[in-house]
PDB file of N, CA and C in Angstrom:
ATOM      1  N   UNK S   1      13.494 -24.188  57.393  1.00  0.00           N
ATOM      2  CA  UNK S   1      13.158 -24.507  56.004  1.00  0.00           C
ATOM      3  C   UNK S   1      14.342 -25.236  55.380  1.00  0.00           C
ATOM      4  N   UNK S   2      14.029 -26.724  55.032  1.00  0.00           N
ATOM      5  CA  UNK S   2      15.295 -27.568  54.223  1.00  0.00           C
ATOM      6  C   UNK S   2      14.312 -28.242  53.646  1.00  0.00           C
ATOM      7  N   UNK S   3      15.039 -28.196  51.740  1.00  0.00           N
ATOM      8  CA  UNK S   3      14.894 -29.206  51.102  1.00  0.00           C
ATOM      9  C   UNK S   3      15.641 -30.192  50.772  1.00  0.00           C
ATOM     10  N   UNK S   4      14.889 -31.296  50.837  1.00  0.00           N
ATOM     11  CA  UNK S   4      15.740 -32.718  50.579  1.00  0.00           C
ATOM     12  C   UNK S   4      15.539 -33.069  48.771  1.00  0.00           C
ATOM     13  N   UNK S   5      16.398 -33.254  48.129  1.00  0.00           N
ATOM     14  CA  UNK S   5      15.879 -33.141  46.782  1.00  0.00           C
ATOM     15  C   UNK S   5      15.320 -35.127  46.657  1.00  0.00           C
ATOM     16  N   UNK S   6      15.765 -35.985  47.148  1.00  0.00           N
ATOM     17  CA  UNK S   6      14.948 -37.293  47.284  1.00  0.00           C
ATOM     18  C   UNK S   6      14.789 -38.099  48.609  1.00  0.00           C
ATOM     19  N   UNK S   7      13.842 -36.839  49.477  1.00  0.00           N
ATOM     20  CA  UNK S   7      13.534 -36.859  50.575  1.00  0.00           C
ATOM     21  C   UNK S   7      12.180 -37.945  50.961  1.00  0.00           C
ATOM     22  N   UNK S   8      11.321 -38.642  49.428  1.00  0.00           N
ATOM     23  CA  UNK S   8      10.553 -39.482  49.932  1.00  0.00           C
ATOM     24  C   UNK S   8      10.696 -40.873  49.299  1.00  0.00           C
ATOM     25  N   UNK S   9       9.832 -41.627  49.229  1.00  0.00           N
ATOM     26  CA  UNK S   9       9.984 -42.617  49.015  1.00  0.00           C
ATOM     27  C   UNK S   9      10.154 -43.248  47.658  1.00  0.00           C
ATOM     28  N   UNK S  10       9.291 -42.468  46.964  1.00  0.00           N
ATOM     29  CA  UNK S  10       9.393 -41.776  45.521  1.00  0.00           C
ATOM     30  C   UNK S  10      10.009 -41.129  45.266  1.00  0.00           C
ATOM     31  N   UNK S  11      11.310 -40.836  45.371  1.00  0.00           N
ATOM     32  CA  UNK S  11      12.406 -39.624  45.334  1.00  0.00           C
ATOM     33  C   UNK S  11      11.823 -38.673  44.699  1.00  0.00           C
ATOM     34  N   UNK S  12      10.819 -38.305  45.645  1.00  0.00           N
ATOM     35  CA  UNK S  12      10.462 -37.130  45.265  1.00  0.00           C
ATOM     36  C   UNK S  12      11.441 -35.644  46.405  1.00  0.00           C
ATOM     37  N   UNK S  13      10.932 -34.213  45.848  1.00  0.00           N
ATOM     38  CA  UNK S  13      11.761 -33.675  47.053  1.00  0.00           C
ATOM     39  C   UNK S  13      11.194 -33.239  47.988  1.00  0.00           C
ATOM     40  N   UNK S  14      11.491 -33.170  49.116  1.00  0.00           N
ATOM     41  CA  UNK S  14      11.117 -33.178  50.335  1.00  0.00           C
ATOM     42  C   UNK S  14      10.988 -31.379  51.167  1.00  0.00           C
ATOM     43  N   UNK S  15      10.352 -30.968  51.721  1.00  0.00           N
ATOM     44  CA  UNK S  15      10.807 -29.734  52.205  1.00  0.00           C
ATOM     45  C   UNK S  15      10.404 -29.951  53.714  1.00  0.00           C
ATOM     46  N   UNK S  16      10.818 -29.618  54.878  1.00  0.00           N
ATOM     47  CA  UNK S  16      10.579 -29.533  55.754  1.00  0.00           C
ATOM     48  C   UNK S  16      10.698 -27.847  56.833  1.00  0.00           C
ATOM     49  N   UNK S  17       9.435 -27.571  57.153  1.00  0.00           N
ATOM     50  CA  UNK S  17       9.553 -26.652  57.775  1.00  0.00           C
ATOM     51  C   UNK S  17       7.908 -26.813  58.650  1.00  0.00           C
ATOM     52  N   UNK S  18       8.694 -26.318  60.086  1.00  0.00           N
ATOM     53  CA  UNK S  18       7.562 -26.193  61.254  1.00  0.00           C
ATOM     54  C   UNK S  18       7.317 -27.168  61.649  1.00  0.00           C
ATOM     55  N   UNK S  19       8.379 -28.626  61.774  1.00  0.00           N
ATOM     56  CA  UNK S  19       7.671 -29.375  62.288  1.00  0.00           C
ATOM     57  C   UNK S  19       6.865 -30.164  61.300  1.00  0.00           C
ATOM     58  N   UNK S  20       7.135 -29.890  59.710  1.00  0.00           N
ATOM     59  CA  UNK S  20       5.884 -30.755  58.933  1.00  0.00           C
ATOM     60  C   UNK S  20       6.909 -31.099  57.862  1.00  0.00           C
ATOM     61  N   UNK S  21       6.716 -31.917  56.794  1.00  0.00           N
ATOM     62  CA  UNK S  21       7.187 -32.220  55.804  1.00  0.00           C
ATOM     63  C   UNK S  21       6.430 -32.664  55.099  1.00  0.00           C
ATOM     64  N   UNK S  22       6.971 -32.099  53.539  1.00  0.00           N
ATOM     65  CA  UNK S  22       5.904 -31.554  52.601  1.00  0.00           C
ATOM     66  C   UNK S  22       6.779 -32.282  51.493  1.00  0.00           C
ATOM     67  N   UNK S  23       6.200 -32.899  50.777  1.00  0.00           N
ATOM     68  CA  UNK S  23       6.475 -33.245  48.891  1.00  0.00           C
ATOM     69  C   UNK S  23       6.093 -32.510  47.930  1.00  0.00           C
ATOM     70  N   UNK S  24       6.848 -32.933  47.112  1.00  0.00           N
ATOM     71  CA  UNK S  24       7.053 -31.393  45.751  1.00  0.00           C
ATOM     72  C   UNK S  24       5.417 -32.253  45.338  1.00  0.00           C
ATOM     73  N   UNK S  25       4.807 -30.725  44.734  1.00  0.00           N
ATOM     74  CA  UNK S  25       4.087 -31.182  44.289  1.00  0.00           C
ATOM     75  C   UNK S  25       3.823 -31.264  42.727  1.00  0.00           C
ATOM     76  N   UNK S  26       4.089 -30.004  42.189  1.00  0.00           N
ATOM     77  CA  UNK S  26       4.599 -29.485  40.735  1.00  0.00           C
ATOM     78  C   UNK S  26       5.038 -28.080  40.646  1.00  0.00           C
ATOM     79  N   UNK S  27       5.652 -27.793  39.964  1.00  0.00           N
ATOM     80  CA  UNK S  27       6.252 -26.990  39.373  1.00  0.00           C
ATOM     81  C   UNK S  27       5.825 -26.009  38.412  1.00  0.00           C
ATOM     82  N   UNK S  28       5.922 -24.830  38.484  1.00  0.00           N
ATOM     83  CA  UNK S  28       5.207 -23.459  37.792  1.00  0.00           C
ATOM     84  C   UNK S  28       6.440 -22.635  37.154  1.00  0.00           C
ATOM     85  N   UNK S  29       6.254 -21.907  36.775  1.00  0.00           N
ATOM     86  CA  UNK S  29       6.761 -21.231  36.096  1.00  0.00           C
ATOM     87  C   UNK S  29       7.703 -20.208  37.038  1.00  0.00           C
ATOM     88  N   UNK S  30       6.822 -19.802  37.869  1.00  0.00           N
ATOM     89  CA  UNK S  30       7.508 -19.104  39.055  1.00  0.00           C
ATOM     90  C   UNK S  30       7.362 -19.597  40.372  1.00  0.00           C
ATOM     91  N   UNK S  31       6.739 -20.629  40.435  1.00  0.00           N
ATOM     92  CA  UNK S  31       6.475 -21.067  42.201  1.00  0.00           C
ATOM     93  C   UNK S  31       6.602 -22.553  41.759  1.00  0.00           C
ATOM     94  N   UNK S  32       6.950 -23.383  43.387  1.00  0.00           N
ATOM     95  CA  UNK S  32       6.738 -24.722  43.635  1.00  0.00           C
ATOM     96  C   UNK S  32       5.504 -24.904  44.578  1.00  0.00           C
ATOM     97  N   UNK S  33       4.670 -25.933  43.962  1.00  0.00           N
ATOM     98  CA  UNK S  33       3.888 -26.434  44.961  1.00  0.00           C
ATOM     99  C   UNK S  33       3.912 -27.287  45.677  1.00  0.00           C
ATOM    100  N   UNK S  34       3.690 -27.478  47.106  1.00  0.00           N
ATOM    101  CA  UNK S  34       3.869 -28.476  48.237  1.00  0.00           C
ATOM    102  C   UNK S  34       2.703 -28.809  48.943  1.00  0.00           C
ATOM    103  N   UNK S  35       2.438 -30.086  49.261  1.00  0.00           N
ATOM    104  CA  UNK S  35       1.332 -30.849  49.383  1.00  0.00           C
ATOM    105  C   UNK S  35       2.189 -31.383  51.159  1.00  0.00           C
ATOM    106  N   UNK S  36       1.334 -31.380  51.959  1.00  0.00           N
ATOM    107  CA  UNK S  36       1.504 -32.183  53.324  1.00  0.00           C
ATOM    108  C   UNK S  36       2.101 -34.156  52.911  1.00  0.00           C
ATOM    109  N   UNK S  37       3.202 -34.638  53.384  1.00  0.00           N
ATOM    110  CA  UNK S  37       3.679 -35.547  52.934  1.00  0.00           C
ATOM    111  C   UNK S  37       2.838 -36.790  53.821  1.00  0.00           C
ATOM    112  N   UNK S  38       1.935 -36.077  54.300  1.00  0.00           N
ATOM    113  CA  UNK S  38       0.543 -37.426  54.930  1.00  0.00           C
ATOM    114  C   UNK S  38      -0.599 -37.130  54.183  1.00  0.00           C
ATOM    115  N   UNK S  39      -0.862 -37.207  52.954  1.00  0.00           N
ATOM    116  CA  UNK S  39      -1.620 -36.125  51.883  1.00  0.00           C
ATOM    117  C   UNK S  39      -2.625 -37.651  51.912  1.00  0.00           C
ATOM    118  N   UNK S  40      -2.092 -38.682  51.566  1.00  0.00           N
ATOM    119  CA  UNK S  40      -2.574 -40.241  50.853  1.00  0.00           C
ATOM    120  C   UNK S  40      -2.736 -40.968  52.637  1.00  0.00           C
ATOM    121  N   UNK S  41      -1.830 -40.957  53.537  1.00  0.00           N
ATOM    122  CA  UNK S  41      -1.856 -41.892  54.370  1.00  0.00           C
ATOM    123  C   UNK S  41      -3.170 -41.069  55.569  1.00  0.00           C
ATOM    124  N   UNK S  42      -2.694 -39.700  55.967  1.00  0.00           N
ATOM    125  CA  UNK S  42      -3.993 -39.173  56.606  1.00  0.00           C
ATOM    126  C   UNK S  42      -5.391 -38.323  56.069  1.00  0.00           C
ATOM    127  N   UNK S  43      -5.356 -38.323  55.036  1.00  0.00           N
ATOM    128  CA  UNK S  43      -5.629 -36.803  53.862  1.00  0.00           C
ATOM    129  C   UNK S  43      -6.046 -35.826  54.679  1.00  0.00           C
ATOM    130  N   UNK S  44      -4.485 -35.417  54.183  1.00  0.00           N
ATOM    131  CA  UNK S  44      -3.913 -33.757  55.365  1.00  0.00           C
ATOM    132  C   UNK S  44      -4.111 -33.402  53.995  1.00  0.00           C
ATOM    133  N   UNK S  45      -4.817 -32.003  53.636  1.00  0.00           N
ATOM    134  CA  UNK S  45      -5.162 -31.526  52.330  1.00  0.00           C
ATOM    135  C   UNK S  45      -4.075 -29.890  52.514  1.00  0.00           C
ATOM    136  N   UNK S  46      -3.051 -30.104  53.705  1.00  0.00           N
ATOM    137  CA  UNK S  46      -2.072 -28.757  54.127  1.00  0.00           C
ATOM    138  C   UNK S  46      -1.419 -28.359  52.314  1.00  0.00           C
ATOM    139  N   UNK S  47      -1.299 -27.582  52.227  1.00  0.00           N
ATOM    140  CA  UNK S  47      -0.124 -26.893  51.138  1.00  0.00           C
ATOM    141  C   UNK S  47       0.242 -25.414  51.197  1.00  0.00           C
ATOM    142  N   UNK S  48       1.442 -25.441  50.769  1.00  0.00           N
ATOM    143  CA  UNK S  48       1.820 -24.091  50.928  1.00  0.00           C
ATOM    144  C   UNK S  48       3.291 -23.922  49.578  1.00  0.00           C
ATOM    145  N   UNK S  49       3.263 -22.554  49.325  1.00  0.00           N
ATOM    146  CA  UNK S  49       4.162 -22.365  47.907  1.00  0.00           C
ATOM    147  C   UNK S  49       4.917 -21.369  48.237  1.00  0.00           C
ATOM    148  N   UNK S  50       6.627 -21.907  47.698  1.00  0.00           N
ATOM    149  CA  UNK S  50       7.745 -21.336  47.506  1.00  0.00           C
ATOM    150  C   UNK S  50       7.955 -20.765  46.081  1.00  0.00           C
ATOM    151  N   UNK S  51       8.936 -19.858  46.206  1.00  0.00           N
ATOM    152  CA  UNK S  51       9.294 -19.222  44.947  1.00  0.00           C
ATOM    153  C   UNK S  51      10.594 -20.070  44.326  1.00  0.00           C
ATOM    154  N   UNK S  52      10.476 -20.423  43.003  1.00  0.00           N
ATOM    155  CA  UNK S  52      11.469 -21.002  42.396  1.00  0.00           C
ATOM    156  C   UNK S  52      12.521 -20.784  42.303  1.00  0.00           C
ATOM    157  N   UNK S  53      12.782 -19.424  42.198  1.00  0.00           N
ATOM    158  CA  UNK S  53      14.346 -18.886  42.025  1.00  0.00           C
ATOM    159  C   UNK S  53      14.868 -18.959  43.528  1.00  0.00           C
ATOM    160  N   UNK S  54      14.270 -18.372  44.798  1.00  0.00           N
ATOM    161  CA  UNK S  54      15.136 -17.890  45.653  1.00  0.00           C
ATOM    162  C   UNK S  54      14.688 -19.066  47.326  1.00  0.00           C
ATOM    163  N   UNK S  55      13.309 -19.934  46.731  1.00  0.00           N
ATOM    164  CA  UNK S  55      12.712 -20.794  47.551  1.00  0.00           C
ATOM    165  C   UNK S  55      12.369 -20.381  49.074  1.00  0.00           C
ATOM    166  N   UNK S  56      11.811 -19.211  49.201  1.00  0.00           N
ATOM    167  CA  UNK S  56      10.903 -18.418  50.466  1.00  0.00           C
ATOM    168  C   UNK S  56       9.756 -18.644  49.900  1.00  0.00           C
ATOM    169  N   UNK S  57       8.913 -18.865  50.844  1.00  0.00           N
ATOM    170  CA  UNK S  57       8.005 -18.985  51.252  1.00  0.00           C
ATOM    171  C   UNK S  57       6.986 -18.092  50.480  1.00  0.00           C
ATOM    172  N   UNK S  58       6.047 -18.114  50.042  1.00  0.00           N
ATOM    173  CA  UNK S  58       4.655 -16.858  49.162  1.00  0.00           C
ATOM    174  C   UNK S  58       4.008 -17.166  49.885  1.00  0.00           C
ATOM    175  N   UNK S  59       3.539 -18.570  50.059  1.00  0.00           N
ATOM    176  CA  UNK S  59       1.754 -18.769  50.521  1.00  0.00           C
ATOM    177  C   UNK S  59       2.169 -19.547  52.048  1.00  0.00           C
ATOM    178  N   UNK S  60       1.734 -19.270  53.204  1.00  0.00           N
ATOM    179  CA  UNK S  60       2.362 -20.021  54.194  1.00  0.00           C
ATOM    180  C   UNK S  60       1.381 -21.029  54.501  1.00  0.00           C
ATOM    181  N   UNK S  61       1.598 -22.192  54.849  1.00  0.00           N
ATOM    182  CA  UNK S  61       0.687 -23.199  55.233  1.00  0.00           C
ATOM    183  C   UNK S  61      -0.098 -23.751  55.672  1.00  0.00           C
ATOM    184  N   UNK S  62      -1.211 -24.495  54.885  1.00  0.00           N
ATOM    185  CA  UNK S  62      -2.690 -24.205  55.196  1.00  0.00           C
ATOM    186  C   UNK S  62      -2.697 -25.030  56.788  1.00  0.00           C
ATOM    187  N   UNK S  63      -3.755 -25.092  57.182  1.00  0.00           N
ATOM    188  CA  UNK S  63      -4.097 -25.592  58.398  1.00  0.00           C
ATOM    189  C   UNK S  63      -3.836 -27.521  58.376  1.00  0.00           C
ATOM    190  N   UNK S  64      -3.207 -28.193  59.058  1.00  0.00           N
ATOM    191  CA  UNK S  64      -3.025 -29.533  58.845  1.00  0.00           C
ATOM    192  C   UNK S  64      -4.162 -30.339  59.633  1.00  0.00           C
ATOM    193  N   UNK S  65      -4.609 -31.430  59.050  1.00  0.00           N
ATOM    194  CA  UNK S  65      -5.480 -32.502  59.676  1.00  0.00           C
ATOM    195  C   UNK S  65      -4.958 -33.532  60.247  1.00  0.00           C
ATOM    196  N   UNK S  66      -3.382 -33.347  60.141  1.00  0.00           N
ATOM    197  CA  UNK S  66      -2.786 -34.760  60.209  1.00  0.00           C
ATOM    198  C   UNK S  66      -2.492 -34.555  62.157  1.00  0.00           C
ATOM    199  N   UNK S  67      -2.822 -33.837  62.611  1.00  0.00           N
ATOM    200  CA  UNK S  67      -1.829 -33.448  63.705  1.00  0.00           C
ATOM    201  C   UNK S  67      -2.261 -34.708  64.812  1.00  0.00           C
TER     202      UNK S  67
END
């Protein structure tokens, strides 16, 4: 698990874990959301959510289409 804080092309931030890399998607109050970073080029509809303060993992990641 590493985040890149302008890890895409859109400096957006980047997280990578398992082999996948994921873009921020928005921001909550207590969690970040992450979208599969082949979301537009394959529509991989994968996401999965970290906790804001300590950034582990809550929701682990959905099944990918992109593979």
């Amino acid at each position: 698990l590493s985040i890149i804080e302008h890890g895409t092309s859109k400096q957006r931030a980047r997280l990578d874990f398992d082999g996948y890399s994921y873009a921020k998607d928005r921001t909550m109050t207590e969690k970040i959301y992450w979208r599969c970073i082949k979301y537009s080029s394959d529509q991989c509809r994968s996401r999965l959510h970290t906790c804001l303060a300590s950034t582990t993992i809550l929701k682990p990641p959905t099944e990918h289409s992109c593979k």
